[in-house]
Each structure stands twice: as structure tokens, then as C-alpha cells.
Tab-separated table of C-alpha atoms in Angstrom:
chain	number	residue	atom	x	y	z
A	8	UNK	CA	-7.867	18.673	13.127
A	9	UNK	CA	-7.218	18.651	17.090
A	10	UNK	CA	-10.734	19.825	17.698
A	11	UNK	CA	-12.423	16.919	15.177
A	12	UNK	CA	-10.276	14.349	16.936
A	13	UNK	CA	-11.295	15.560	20.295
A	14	UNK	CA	-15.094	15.882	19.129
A	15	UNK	CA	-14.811	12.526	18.130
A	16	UNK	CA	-13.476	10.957	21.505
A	17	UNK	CA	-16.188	13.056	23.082
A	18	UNK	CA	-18.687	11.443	20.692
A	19	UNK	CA	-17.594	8.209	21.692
A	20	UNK	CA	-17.154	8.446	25.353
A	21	UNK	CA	-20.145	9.809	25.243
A	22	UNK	CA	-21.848	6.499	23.442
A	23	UNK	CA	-20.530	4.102	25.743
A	24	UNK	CA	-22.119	6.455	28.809
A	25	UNK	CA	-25.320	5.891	26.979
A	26	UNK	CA	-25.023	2.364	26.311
A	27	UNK	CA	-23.960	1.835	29.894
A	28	UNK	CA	-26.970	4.128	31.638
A	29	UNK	CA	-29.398	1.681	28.929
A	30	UNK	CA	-27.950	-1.349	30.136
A	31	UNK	CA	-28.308	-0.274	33.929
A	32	UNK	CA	-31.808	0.754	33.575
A	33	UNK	CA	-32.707	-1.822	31.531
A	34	UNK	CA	-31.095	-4.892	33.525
A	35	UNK	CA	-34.103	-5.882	35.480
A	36	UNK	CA	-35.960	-6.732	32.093
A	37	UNK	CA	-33.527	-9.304	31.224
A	38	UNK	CA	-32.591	-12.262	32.605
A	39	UNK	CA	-30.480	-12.032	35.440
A	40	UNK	CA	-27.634	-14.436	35.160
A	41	UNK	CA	-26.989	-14.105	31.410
A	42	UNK	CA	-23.776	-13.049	30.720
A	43	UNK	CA	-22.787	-12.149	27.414
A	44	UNK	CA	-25.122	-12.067	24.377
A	45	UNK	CA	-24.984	-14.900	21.385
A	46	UNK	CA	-27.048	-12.636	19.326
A	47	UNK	CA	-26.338	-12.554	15.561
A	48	UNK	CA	-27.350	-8.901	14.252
A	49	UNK	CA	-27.502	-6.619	11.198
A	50	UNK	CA	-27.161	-3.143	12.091
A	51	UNK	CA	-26.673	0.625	10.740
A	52	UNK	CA	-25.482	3.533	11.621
A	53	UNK	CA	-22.947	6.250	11.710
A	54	UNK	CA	-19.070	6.074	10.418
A	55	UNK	CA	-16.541	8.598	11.582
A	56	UNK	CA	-13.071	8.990	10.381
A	57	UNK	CA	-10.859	10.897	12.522
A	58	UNK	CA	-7.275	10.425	10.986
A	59	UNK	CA	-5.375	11.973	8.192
A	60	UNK	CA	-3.117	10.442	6.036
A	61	UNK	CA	-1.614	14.213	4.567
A	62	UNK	CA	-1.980	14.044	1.714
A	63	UNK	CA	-5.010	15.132	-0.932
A	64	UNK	CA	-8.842	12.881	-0.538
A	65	UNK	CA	-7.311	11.471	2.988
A	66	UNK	CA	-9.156	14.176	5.007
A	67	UNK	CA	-11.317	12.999	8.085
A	68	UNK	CA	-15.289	12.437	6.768
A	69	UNK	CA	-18.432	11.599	8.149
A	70	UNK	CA	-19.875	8.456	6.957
A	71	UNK	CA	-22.111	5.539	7.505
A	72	UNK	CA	-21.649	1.876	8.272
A	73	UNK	CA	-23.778	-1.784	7.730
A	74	UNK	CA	-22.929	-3.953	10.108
A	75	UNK	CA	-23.132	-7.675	10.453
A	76	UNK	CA	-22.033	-10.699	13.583
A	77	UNK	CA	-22.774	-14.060	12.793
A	78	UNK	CA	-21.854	-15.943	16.004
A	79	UNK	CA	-19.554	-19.004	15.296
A	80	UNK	CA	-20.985	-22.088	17.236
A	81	UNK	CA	-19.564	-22.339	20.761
A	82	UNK	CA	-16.937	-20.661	20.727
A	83	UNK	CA	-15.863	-17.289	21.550
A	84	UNK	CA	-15.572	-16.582	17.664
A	85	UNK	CA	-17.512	-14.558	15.432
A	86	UNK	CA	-17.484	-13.683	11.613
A	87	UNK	CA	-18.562	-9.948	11.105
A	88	UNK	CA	-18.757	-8.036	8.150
A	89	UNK	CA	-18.776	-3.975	8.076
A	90	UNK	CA	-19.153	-1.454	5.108
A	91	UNK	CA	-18.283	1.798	6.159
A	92	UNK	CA	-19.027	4.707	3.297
A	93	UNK	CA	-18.920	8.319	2.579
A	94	UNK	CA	-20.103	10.485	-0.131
A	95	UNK	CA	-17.095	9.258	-2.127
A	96	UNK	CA	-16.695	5.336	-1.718
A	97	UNK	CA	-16.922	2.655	0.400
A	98	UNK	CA	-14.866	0.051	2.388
A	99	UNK	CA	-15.816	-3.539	2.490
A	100	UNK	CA	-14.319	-5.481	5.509
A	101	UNK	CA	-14.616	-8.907	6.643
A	102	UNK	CA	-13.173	-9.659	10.313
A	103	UNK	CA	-12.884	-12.226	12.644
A	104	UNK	CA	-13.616	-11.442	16.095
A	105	UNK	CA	-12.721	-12.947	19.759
A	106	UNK	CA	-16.166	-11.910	22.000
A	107	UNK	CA	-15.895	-11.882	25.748
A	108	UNK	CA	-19.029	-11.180	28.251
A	109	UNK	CA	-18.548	-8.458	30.379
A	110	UNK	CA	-22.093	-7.544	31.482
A	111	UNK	CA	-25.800	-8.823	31.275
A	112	UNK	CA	-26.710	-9.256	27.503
A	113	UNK	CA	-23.128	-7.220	26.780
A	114	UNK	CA	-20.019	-8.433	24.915
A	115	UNK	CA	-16.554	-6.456	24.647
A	116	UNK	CA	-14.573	-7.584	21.456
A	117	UNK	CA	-11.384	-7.376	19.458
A	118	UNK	CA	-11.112	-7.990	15.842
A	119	UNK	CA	-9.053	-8.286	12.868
A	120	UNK	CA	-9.535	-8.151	9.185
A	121	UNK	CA	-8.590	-6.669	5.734
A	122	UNK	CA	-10.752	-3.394	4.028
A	123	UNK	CA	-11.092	-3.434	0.373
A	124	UNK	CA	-11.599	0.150	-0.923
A	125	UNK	CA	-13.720	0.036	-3.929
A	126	UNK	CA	-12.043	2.960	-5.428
A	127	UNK	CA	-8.380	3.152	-4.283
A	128	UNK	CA	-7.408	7.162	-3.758
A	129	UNK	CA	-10.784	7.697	-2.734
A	130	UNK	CA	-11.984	8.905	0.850
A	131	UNK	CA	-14.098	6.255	3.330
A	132	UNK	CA	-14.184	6.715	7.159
A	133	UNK	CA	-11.223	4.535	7.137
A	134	UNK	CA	-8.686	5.598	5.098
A	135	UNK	CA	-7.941	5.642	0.971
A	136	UNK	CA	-6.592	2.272	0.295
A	137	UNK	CA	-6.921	-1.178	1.032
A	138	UNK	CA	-5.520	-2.039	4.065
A	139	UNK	CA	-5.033	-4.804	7.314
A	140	UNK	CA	-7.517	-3.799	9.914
A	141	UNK	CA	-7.796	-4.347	13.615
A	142	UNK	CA	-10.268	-2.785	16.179
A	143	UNK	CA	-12.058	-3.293	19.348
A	144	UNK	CA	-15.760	-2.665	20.480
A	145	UNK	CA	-19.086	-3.190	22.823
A	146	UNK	CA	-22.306	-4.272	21.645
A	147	UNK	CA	-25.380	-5.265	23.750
A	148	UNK	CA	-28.640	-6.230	23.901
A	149	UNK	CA	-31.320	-3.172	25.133
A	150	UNK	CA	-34.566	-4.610	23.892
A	151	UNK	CA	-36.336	-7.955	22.611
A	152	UNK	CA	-34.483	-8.355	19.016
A	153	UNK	CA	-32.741	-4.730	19.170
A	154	UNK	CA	-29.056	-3.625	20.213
A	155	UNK	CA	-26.195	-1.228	20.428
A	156	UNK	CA	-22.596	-1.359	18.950
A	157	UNK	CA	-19.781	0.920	19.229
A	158	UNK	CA	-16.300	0.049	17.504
A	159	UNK	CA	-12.896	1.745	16.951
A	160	UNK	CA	-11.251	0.016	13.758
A	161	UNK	CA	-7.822	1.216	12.985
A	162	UNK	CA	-6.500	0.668	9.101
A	163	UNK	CA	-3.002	0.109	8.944
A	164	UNK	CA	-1.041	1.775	6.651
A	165	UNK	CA	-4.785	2.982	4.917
A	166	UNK	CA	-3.947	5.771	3.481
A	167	UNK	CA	-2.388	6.161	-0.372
A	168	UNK	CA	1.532	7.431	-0.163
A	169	UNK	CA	1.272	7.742	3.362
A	170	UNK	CA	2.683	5.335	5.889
A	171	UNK	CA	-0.235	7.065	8.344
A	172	UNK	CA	-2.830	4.733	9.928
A	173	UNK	CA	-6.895	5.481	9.324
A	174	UNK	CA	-8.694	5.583	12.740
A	175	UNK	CA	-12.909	5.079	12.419
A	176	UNK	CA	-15.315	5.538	14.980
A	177	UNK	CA	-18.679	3.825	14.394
A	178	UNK	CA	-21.974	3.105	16.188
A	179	UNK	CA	-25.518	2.230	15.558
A	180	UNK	CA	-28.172	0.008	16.182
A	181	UNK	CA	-29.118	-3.503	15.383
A	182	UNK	CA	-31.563	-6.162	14.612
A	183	UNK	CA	-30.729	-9.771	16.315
A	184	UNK	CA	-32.614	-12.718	14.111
């Protein structure tokens, strides 16, 4: 279980790297005083849970994830909806989010929310049962209409007869309209 977990963190510090070399390379092509991006998305890509809750169908997986950001007006706000599967079920989770610009065409953000597991005692990237969510994450613009995301999202109490926490990894790419 050590190794997954440190694969994981590998896998993920090694994401933001790439999303940072992209966004360094690719600065010149975008404008050069915008900070932040405004960009609703839909995106795709991979899910990875990395916790265990100890007990039987809690076991780290390998999933997938649909992503969605609908920027809320002027404000630092955004709606966002994820479903993050595996081969078993999935988790549907709506989440608020507070968006700060930290780079050109780049956000950092924290979130909060509630997963609904559509089969409770069932394994998703993020634990067995429904559960309060909270996470953090980057996304940013690296082409006209296309970006990056990379999240954390950490399930509170996620995990059937287990007070253990679900921990999921995701990242993928997205489509701004």
C-alpha cells in the first residue's frame, strides 16, 4: 500500500511539473497580463484512489473522472460537478469552489461538496459510501478552447464501517465553451 501511495504522489507531482513546463512554454501565446482563467470546461480523464478504509471493496482502484466548472458571475465562485468511477460504481459530486489566479490563464482552487455513491459498499476512487468532500486543485488554459486540471478530493469518513477518510487523485483535460 506504501508503494501505491507513493506512486501516486509521484504521479501527481509529476502532473503539476508538466502543467507548469506547458504553461512556461506556452506563455508567450497568450495574452500577457491575464491572470487567472474564467473559462467554463467539461473535461475527462483519470481517477486514482489511494486510501483504504480496511475493510473488504475499500481497496485503492484506478478509475476515471467527468469533470465540469461553470464560473459563477464575478465572483471568485464556481459550481463544479465531478463523477469519478471504477469498474464497480461511481460517485456523483457537486462542489462549490473559491478560484484564485495564480499564473497567466491558471487558477489554484479549494472546494467543498457531498459524493453520492450510487451503490453504497461498492468501490469508486473515493471511497464506499456517501460522504462530505473537500479538495484542492490547478487548472489552466494551454491552448485556444483546451486545458489541464489536477485535483486532490478527500471524502470524509467515505468508507463503509470505517471512520478512515478516501483520498482521490484526478487529472485530465478539458474543453472551455
Amino acid at each position: 500500500m506504501r508503494h501505491l501511495f507513493k506512486s501516486f504522489v509521484t504521479l501527481a507531482a509529476l502532473s503539476s511539473l508538466t502543467i507548469s513546463s506547458v504553461l512556461m512554454t506556452n506563455g508567450k501565446a497568450f495574452a500577457e497580463n491575464e491572470k487567472g482563467t474564467n473559462a467554463n470546461y467539461v473535461g475527462v480523464g483519470l481517477a486514482a484512489g489511494v486510501t483504504e478504509g480496511g475493510q473488504t471493496n475499500d481497496a485503492p482502484n484506478l478509475g476515471g473522472n467527468l469533470t465540469g466548472r461553470l464560473k459563477l458571475g464575478n465572483t471568485p465562485l464556481s459550481a463544479r460537478g465531478n463523477v469519478l468511477w471504477s469498474d464497480k460504481t461511481s460517485a456523483i459530486i457537486p462542489e462549490l469552489s473559491v478560484d484564485v489566479p495564480i499564473a497567466n490563464r491558471t487558477n489554484a482552487f479549494l472546494t467543498g461538496g457531498y459524493s453520492f455513491v450510487e451503490t453504497d459498499g461498492k468501490a469508486t476512487p473515493l471511497g464506499n459510501r456517501d460522504s462530505v468532500v473537500v479538495g484542492a486543485g490547478v487548472e489552466s488554459e494551454v491552448g485556444k478552447n483546451f486545458l489541464l486540471y489536477t485535483n486532490a478530493k478527500v471524502g470524509l469518513r467515505a468508507y463503509q464501517n470505517s471512520p478512515a477518510s478516501a483520498v482521490s487523485i484526478n487529472a485530465g483535460i478539458g474543453y472551455s465553451f
